[in-house]
Coordinates of C-alpha atoms and ligand atoms in Angstrom, one line a residue:
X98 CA 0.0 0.0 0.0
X99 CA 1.3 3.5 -1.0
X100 CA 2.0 6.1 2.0
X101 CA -0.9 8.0 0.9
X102 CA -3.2 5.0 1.4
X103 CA -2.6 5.2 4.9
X104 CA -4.6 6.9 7.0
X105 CA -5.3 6.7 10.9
X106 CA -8.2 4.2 10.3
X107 CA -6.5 2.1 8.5
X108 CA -4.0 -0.2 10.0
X109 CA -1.5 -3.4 10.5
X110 CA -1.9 -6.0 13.1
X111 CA -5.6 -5.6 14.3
X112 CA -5.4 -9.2 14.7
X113 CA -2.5 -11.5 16.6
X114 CA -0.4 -13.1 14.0
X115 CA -1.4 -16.8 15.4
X116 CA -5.3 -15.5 14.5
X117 CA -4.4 -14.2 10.9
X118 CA -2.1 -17.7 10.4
X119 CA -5.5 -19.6 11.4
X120 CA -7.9 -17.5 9.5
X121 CA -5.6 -17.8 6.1
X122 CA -5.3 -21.2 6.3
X123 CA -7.0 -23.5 4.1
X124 CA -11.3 -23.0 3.4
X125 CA -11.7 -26.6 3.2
X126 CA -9.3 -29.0 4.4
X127 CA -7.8 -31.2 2.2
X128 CA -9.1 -35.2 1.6
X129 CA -6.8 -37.8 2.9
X130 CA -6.8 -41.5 1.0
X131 CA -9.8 -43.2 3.1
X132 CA -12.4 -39.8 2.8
X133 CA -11.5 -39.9 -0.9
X134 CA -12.5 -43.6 -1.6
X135 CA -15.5 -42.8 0.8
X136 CA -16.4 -40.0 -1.4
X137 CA -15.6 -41.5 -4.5
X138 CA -17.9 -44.5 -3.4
X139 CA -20.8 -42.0 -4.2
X140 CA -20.3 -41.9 -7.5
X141 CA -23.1 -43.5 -9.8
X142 CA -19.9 -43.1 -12.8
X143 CA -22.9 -42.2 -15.0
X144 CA -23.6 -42.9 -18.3
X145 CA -23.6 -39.4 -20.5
X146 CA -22.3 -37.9 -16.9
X147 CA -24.1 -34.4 -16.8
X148 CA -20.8 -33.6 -14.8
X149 CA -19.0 -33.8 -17.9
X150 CA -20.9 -31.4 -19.9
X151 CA -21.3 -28.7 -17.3
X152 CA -17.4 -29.0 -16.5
X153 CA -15.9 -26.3 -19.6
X154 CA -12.7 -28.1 -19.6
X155 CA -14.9 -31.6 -20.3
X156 CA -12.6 -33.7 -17.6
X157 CA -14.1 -36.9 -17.9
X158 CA -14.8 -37.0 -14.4
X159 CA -16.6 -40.3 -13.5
X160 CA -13.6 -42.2 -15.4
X161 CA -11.0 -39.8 -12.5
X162 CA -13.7 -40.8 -10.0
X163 CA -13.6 -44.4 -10.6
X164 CA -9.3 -44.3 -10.5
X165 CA -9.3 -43.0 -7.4
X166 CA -11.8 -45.5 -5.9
X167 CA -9.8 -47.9 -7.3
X168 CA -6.9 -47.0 -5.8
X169 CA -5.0 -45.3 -8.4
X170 CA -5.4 -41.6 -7.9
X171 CA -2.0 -41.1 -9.8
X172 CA -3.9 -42.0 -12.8
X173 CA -6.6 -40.1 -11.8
X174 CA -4.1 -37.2 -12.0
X175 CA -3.4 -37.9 -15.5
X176 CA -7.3 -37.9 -16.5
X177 CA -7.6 -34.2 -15.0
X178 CA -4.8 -33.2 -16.7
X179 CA -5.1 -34.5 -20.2
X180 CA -8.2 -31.8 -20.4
X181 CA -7.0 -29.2 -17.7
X182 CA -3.8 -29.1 -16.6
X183 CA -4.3 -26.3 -14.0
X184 CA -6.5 -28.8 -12.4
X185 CA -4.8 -28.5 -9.1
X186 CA -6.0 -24.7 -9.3
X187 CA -9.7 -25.0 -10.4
X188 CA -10.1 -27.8 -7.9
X189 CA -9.6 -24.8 -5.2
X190 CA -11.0 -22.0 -6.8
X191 CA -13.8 -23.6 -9.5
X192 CA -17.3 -22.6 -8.4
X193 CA -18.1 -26.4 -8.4
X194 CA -21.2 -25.8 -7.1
X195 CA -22.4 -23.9 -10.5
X196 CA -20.5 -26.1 -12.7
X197 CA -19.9 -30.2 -12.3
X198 CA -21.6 -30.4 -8.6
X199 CA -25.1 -28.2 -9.8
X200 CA -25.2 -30.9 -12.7
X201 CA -24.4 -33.9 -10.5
X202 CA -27.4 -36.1 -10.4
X203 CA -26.7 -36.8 -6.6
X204 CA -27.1 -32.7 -5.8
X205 CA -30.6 -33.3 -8.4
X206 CA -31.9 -36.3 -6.3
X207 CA -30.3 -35.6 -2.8
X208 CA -29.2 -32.2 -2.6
X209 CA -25.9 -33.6 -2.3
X210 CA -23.5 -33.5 -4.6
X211 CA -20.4 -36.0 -5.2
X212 CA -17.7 -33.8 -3.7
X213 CA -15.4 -33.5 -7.3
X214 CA -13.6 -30.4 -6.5
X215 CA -12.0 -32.4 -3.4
X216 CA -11.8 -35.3 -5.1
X217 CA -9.7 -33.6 -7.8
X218 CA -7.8 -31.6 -5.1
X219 CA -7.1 -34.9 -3.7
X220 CA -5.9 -36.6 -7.0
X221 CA -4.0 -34.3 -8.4
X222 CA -2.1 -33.7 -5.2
X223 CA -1.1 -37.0 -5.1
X224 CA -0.1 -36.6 -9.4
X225 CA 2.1 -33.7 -8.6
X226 CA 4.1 -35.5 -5.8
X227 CA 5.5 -37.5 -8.9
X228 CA 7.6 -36.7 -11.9
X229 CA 5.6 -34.6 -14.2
X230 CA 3.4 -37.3 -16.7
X231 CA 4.4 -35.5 -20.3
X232 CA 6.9 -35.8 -22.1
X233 CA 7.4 -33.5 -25.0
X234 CA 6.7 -34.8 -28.8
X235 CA 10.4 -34.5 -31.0
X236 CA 11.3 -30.9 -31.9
X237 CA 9.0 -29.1 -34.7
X238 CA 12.2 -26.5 -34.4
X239 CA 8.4 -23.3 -34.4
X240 CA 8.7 -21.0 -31.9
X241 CA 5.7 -19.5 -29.9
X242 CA 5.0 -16.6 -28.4
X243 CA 2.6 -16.6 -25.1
X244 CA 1.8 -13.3 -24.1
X245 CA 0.6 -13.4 -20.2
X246 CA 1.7 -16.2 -17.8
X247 CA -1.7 -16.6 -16.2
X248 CA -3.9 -19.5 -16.9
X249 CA -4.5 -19.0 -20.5
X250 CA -1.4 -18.5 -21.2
X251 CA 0.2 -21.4 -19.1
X252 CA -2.6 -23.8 -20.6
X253 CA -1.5 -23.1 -24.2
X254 CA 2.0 -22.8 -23.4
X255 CA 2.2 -26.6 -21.9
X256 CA -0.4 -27.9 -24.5
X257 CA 2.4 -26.5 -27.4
X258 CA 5.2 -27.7 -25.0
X259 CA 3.9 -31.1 -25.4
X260 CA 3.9 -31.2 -29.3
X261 CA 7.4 -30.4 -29.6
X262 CA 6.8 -26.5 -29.9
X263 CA 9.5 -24.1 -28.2
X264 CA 7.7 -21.7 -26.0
X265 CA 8.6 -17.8 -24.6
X266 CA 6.1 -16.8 -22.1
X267 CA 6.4 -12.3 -21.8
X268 CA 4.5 -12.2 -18.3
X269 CA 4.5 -8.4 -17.4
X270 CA 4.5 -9.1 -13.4
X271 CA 7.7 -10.2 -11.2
X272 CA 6.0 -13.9 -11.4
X273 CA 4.2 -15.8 -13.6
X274 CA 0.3 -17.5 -12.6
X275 CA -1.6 -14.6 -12.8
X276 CA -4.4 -14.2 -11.3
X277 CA -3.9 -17.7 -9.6
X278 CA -1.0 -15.8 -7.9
X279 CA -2.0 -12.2 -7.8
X280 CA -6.2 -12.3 -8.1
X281 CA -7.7 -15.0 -5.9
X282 CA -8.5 -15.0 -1.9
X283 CA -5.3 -16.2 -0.5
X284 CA -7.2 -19.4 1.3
X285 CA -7.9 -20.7 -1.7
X286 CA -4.4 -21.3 -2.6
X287 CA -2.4 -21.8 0.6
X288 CA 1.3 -22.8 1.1
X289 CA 2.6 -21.7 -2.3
X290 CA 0.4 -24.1 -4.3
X291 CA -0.2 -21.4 -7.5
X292 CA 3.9 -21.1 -7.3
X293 CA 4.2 -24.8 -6.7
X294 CA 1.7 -25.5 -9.8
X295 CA 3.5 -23.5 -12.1
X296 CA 6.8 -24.8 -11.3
X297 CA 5.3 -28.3 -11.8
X298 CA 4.0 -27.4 -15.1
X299 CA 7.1 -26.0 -16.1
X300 CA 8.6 -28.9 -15.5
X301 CA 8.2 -30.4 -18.6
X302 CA 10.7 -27.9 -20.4
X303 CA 11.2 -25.9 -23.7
X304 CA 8.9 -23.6 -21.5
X305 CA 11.0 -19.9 -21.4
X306 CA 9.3 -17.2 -19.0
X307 CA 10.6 -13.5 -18.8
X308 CA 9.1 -11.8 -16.4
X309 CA 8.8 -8.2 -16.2
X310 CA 7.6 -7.9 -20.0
X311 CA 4.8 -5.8 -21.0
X312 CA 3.3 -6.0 -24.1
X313 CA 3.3 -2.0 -25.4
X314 CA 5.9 -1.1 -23.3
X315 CA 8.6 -3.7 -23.5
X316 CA 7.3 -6.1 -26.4
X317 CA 5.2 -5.3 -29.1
X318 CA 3.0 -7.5 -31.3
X319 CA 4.6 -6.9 -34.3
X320 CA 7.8 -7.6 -33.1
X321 CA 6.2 -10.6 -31.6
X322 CA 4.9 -11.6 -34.5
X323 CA 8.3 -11.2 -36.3
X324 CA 10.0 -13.1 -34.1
X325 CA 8.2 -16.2 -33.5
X326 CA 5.8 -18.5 -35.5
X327 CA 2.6 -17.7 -33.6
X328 CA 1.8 -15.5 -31.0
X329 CA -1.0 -16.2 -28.1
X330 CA -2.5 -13.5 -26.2
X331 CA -3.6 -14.1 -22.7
X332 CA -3.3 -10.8 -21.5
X333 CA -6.3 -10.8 -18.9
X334 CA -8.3 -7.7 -17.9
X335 CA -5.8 -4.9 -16.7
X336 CA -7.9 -1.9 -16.6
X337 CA -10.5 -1.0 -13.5
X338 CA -13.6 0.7 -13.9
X339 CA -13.9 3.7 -12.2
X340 CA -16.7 4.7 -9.6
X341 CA -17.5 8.3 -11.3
X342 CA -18.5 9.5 -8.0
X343 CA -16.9 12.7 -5.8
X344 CA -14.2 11.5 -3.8
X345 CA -13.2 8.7 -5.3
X346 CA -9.2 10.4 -5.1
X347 CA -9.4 10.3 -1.2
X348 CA -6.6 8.7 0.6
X349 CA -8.2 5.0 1.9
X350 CA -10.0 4.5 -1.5
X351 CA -8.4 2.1 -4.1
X352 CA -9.2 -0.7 -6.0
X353 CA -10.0 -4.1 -4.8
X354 CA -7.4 -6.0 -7.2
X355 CA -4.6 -3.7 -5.8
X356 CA -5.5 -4.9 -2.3
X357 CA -5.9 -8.7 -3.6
X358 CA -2.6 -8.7 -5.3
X359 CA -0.9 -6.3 -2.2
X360 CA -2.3 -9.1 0.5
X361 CA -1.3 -12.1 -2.0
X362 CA 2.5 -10.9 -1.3
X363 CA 2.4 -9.5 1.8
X364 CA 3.4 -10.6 5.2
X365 CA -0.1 -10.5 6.4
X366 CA 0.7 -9.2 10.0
X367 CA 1.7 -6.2 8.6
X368 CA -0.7 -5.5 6.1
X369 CA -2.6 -2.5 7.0
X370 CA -6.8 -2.8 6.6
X371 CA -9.5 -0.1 7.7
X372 CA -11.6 -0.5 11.1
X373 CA -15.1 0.0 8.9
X374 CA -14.5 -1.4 5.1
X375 CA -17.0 -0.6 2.9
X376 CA -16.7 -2.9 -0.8
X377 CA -18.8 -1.7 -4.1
X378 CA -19.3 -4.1 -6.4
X379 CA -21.1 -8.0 -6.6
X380 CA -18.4 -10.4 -8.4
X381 CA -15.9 -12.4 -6.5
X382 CA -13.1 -9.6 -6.6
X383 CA -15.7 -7.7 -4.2
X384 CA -16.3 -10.8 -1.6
X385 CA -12.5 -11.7 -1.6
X386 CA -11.8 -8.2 -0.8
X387 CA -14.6 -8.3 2.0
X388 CA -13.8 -11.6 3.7
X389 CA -9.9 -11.0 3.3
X390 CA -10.6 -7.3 4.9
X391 CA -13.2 -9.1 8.0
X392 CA -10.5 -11.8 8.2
X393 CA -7.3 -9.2 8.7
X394 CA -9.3 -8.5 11.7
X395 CA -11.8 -5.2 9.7
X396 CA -14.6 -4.7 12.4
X397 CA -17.0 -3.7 10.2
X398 CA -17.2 -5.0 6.5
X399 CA -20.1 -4.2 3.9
X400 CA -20.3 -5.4 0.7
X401 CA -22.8 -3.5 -1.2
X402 CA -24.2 -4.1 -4.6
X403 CA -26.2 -2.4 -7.1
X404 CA -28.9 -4.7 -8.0
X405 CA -30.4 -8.0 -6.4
X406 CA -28.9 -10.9 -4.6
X407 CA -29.8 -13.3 -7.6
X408 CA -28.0 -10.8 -10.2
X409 CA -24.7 -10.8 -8.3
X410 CA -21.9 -12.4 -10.2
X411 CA -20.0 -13.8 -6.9
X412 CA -22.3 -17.4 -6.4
X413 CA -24.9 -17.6 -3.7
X414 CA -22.0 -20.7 -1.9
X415 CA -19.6 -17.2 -2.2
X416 CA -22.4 -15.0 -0.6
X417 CA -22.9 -17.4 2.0
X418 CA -19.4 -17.8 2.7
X419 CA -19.3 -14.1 2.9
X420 CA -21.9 -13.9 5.5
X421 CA -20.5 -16.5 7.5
X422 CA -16.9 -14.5 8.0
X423 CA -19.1 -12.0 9.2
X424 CA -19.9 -9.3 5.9
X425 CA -22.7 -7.8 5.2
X426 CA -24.5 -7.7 2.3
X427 CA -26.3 -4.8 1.4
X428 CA -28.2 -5.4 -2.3
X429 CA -30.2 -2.7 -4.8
X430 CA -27.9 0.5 -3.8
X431 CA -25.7 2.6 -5.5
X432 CA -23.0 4.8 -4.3
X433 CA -23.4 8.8 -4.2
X434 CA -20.1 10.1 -2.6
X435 CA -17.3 9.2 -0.7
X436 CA -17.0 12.1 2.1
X437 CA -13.9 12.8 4.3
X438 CA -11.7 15.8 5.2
X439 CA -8.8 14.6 2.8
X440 CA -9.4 10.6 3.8
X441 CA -12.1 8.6 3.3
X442 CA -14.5 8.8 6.6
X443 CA -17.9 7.7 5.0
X444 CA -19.7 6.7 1.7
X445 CA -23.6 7.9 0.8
X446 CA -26.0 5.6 -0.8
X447 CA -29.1 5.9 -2.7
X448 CA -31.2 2.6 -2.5
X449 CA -31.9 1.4 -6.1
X450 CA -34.7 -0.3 -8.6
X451 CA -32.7 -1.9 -11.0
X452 CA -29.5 -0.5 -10.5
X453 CA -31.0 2.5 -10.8
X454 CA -31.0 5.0 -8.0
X455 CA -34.1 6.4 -5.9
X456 CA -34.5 9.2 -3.6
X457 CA -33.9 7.4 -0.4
X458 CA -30.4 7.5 0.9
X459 CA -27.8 6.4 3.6
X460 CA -25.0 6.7 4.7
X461 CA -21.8 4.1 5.6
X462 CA -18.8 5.3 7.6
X463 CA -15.7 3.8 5.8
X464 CA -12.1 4.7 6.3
X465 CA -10.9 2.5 3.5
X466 CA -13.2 1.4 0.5
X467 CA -12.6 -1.2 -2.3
X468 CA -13.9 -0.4 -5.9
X469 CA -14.9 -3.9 -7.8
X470 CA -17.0 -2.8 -10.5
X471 CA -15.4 -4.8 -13.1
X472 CA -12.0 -5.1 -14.9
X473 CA -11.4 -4.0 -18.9
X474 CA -9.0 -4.9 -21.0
X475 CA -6.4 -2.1 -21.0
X476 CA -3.0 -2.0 -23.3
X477 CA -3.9 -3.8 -26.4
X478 CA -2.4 -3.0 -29.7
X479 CA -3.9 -1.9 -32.6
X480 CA -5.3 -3.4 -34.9
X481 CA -7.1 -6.1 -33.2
X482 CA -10.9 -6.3 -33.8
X483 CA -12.9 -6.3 -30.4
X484 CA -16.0 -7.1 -29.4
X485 CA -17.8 -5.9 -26.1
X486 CA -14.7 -4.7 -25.1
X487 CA -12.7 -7.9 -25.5
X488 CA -10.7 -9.4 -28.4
X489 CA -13.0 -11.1 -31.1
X490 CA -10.3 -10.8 -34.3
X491 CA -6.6 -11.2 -32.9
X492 CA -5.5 -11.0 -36.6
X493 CA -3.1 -13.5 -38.5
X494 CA -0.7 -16.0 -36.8
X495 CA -2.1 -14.3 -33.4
X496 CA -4.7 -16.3 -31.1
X497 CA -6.4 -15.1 -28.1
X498 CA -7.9 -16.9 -25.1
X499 CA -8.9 -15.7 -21.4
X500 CA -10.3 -13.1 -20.0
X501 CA -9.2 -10.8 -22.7
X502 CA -11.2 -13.0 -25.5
X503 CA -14.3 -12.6 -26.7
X504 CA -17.1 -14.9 -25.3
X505 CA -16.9 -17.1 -22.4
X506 CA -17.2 -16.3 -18.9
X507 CA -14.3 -15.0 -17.0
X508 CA -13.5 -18.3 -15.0
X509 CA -10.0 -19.7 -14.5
X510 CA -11.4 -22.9 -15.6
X511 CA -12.4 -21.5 -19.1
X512 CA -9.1 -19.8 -19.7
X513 CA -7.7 -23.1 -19.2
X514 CA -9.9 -24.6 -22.0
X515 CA -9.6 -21.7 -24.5
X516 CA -5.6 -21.8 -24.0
X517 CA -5.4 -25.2 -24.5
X518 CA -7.6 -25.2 -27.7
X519 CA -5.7 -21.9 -28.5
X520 CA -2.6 -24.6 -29.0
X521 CA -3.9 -27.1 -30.5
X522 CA -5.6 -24.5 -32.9
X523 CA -1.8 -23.4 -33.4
X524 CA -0.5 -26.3 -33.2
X525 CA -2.8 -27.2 -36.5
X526 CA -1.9 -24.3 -38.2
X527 CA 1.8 -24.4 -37.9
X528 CA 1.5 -28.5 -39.0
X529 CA -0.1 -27.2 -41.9
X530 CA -3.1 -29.2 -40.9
X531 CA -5.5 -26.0 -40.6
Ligands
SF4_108 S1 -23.1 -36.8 -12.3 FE1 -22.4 -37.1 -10.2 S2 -22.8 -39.3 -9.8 FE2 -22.9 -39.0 -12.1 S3 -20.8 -39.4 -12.9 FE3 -20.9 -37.2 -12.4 S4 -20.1 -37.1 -10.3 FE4 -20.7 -39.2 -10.6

C-alpha cells in the first residue's frame, strides 16, 4: 500500500499473528486417502455424466472418479490433466457448485452432490508428488510466443510444449500464474500451491518465462509476430472501472485488485486494513476483498451491490461464505459520494430499482473502500478487432484466449480450455493441418 493509502483508520496487526495464520489457512481442508474412496464411493460413474458437460474443460470425471476408488489416484491425476492441466488450481477455486456439482445427479436427487472439486484436489495432489506425466513430442524447431503467464497463457504454453513447440512466455509481473498468484483470496491457494503449480507445469521444459515484459511497453506485437511462428495473447483484464462518483481520489479508496494482489504478497501481519471497510461491487473480486478485509481483523465489512442478490456475479456458496466470515450484504444500492476531510471517513448511498437510484439515501462510515466494479482490458495494440470490449479478431498468426477474449465467462477454468484449444488450434496451423 502507498504512503498515501494510509490513513489513521487504516491499520497493521488488528489481529494477533497466530489469529491471521489460522484465519488464512485453508477454506476446506484437504481429503486424505480413506475420505477420498469414501467419497468417491458416491459416485453412480454415470452414463452421458451431466458432470462432464457442465465442467468447460470436459474432464471426464466419473472415469477420474472411478481411478481413485480404485486406488489409483496417480492416474486419476493424468485424467484431469489431459483436459486441464491447472486442475490443481480450479479444484480450489472452481465454483463447483455452479459447474460439475449443480449438474451432478446426486445434488438433483439428494441435494448432495459428489464432492469432485475435493476429489480432484485430492488426485491431483497425489499426481504432482510424482515426476511430471508429459513428455514432449520430438522438436518441430516453431517457436511460440505466449503473451501473459496466467492461466491462458500457461494452458497453451504446456499444450504447445507437449507437441514439440518451443515456448517464450512475456509475463509483465515479477512472477508468472496470474491471477492464480496475484487475483484469488489467499485461502484458496495456501502454502505456495499457485507457485508450486507452475513450477510443476514447467517442468516439462522448452517452456522460457521473462518476467517483467509488457506488451506495449517492452514487447510489441509486431515484433512478436516477427520473431516467432505464432503469437498467443492471454493478457487478462488490466484496466479497472472507475466509480464516477466525488471522492473517489481520497486517501483509503483504491481498488480491490490492488489490495488482492498487495495481501497475496504481503506478510499479512503487517498488512494495514480499515476499522469499517466498505466494498462496491457484486463479483468475486468484491467478496474476496470483503472476507480477506473481516479476516485481517476489519470490524465492520459491507459489501454493497447495485442490483439483487440473484443478479450478483459472486455465487450464492460465495455470498454465503461471505456472511458467514461475518460481511454484510447490502443489495439494490448505489454509491453517491465518498465524504472525508482529505481521507475517506464515509460513503452515501441511494437505494436502487434496478441498478438504478431512488431518492432514499444512507450513509456508511468507511475509512478504507474497495472499488470492484469490473476489470477491462487495457494496453492492447492496434489493430485487433474487439467485441464488447474484448478481443474477437486477434488477426493472423495471433490467437487469443482468457479473460481478454471474446465470449466465455471469465473463470480460471475456461481460460484453461480456451488456451489449451488456442494450441492445438496453433498447433494445427503451424502443422499445416489448418
Ligand atoms: S453426475 Fe455425479 S454421480 Fe454422475 S458421474 Fe458425475 S459425479 Fe458421478
Amino acid at each position: 500500500m502507498s504512503n498515501s493509502q494510509l490513513t489513521p483508520g487504516i491499520a497493521p496487526g488488528r489481529l494477533p499473528a497466530d489469529v491471521i495464520a489460522r484465519n488464512f489457512d485453508d477454506v476446506e481442508p484437504p481429503f486424505d486417502m480413506h475420505e477420498a474412496q469414501v467419497a468417491a464411493d458416491r459416485c453412480y460413474f454415470c452414463h452421458d455424466a451431466p458432470c462432464i458437460t457442465a465442467c468447460p474443460t470436459s474432464i471426464d470425471i466419473p472415469l477420474f472418479i472411478r481411478q481413485i476408488a480404485t486406488g489409483t489416484p496417480e492416474a486419476a491425476a493424468r485424467t484431469i490433466w489431459d483436459q486441464n492441466i491447472l486442475g490443481g488450481m480450479c479444484a480450489r477455486v472452481c465454483p463447483t457448485e455452479t459447474l460439475c456439482e449443480e449438474a451432478c445427479v446426486r445434488e438433483t436427487a439428494e441435494g448432495k452432490p459428489v464432492e469432485i472439486g475435493r476429489l480432484q484436489r485430492y488426485a491431483t495432489s497425489v499426481g504432482m508428488a510424482r515426476p511430471h506425466p508429459y513428455a514432449r513430442a520430438a522438436a518441430t524447431g516453431k517457436r511460440i510466443a505466449v503473451v501473459g503467464a496466467g492461466p491462458a497463457g500457461l494452458a497453451c504454453a504446456h499444450r504447445l510444449a507437449m507437441k514439440g513447440h518451443d515456448v517464450v512466455i512475456f509475463e509483465a509481473r515479477p512472477k508468472a500464474g496470474g491471477l492464480n498468484e496475484y487475483g484469488i483470496a489467499a485461502y484458496k491457494a495456501t502454502h505456495g500451491f499457485a507457485q508450486a503449480e507452475v513450477d510443476w507445469l514447467l517442468s516439462i521444459g522448452g517452456i522460457e518465462i521473462r518476467t517483467g515484459q509488457k506488451l506495449g511497453r517492452d514487447v510489441t506485437l509486431d515484433g512478436l509476430r516477427a520473431d516467432h511462428d505464432a503469437v498467443f495473447l492471454g493478457i487478462g483484464l488490466a484496466g479497472v472501472n472507475a466509480l464516477g462518483i466525488p471522492g473517489e481520489d481520497l486517501a483509503g479508496v483504491r481498488d480491490a485488485v490492488d489490495f488482492i494482489a498487495e495481501l497475496r504478497q504481503a506478510d499479512l501481519t503487517t498488512l494495514p486494513v480499515g476499522r469499517d471497510v466498505v466494498v462496491i461491487g457484486g463479483g468475486m473480486t468484491a467478496v474476496d476483498a470483503a472476507v480477506q478485509s473481516k479476516l485481517l481483523g476489519a470490524e465492520n465489512v459491507t459489501m454493497v451491490y447495485r442490483r439483487g442478490k440473484d443478479r450478483m456475479s459472486a455465487s450464492p456458496y460465495e455470498q454465503d461464505h461471505a456472511a458467514q466470515a461475518g460481511v454484510r450484504i447490502v443489495y439494490n444500492a448505489v454509491p453517491l459520494r465518498i465524504s472525508g476531510a482529505g481521507k475517506a471517513e464515509s460513503v452515501d448511498f441511494a437505494y436502487a430499482t434496478n441498478g438504478k437510484p431512488g431518492a432514499e439515501t444512507f450513509t456508511l462510515k468507511a475509512d478504507q473502500v474497495f472499488k470492484a466494479i469490473g476489470q477491462t482490458l487495457a494496453g492492447v495494440p492496434d489493430g485487433l478487432t474487439l467485441s464488447g470490449g474484448k478481443i474477437a479478431g486477434p488477426g493472423a498468426g495471433v490467437w487469443a484466449g482468457g479473460d481478454c477474449a471474446a465470449g466465455g465467462e471469465d473463470l480460471t477454468v475456461t481460460a484453461v480450455a480456451e488456451g489449451r484449444d488456442a494450441a492445438e488450434a496453433i498447433h494445427a496451423h503451424l502443422m499445416g493441418r489448418a
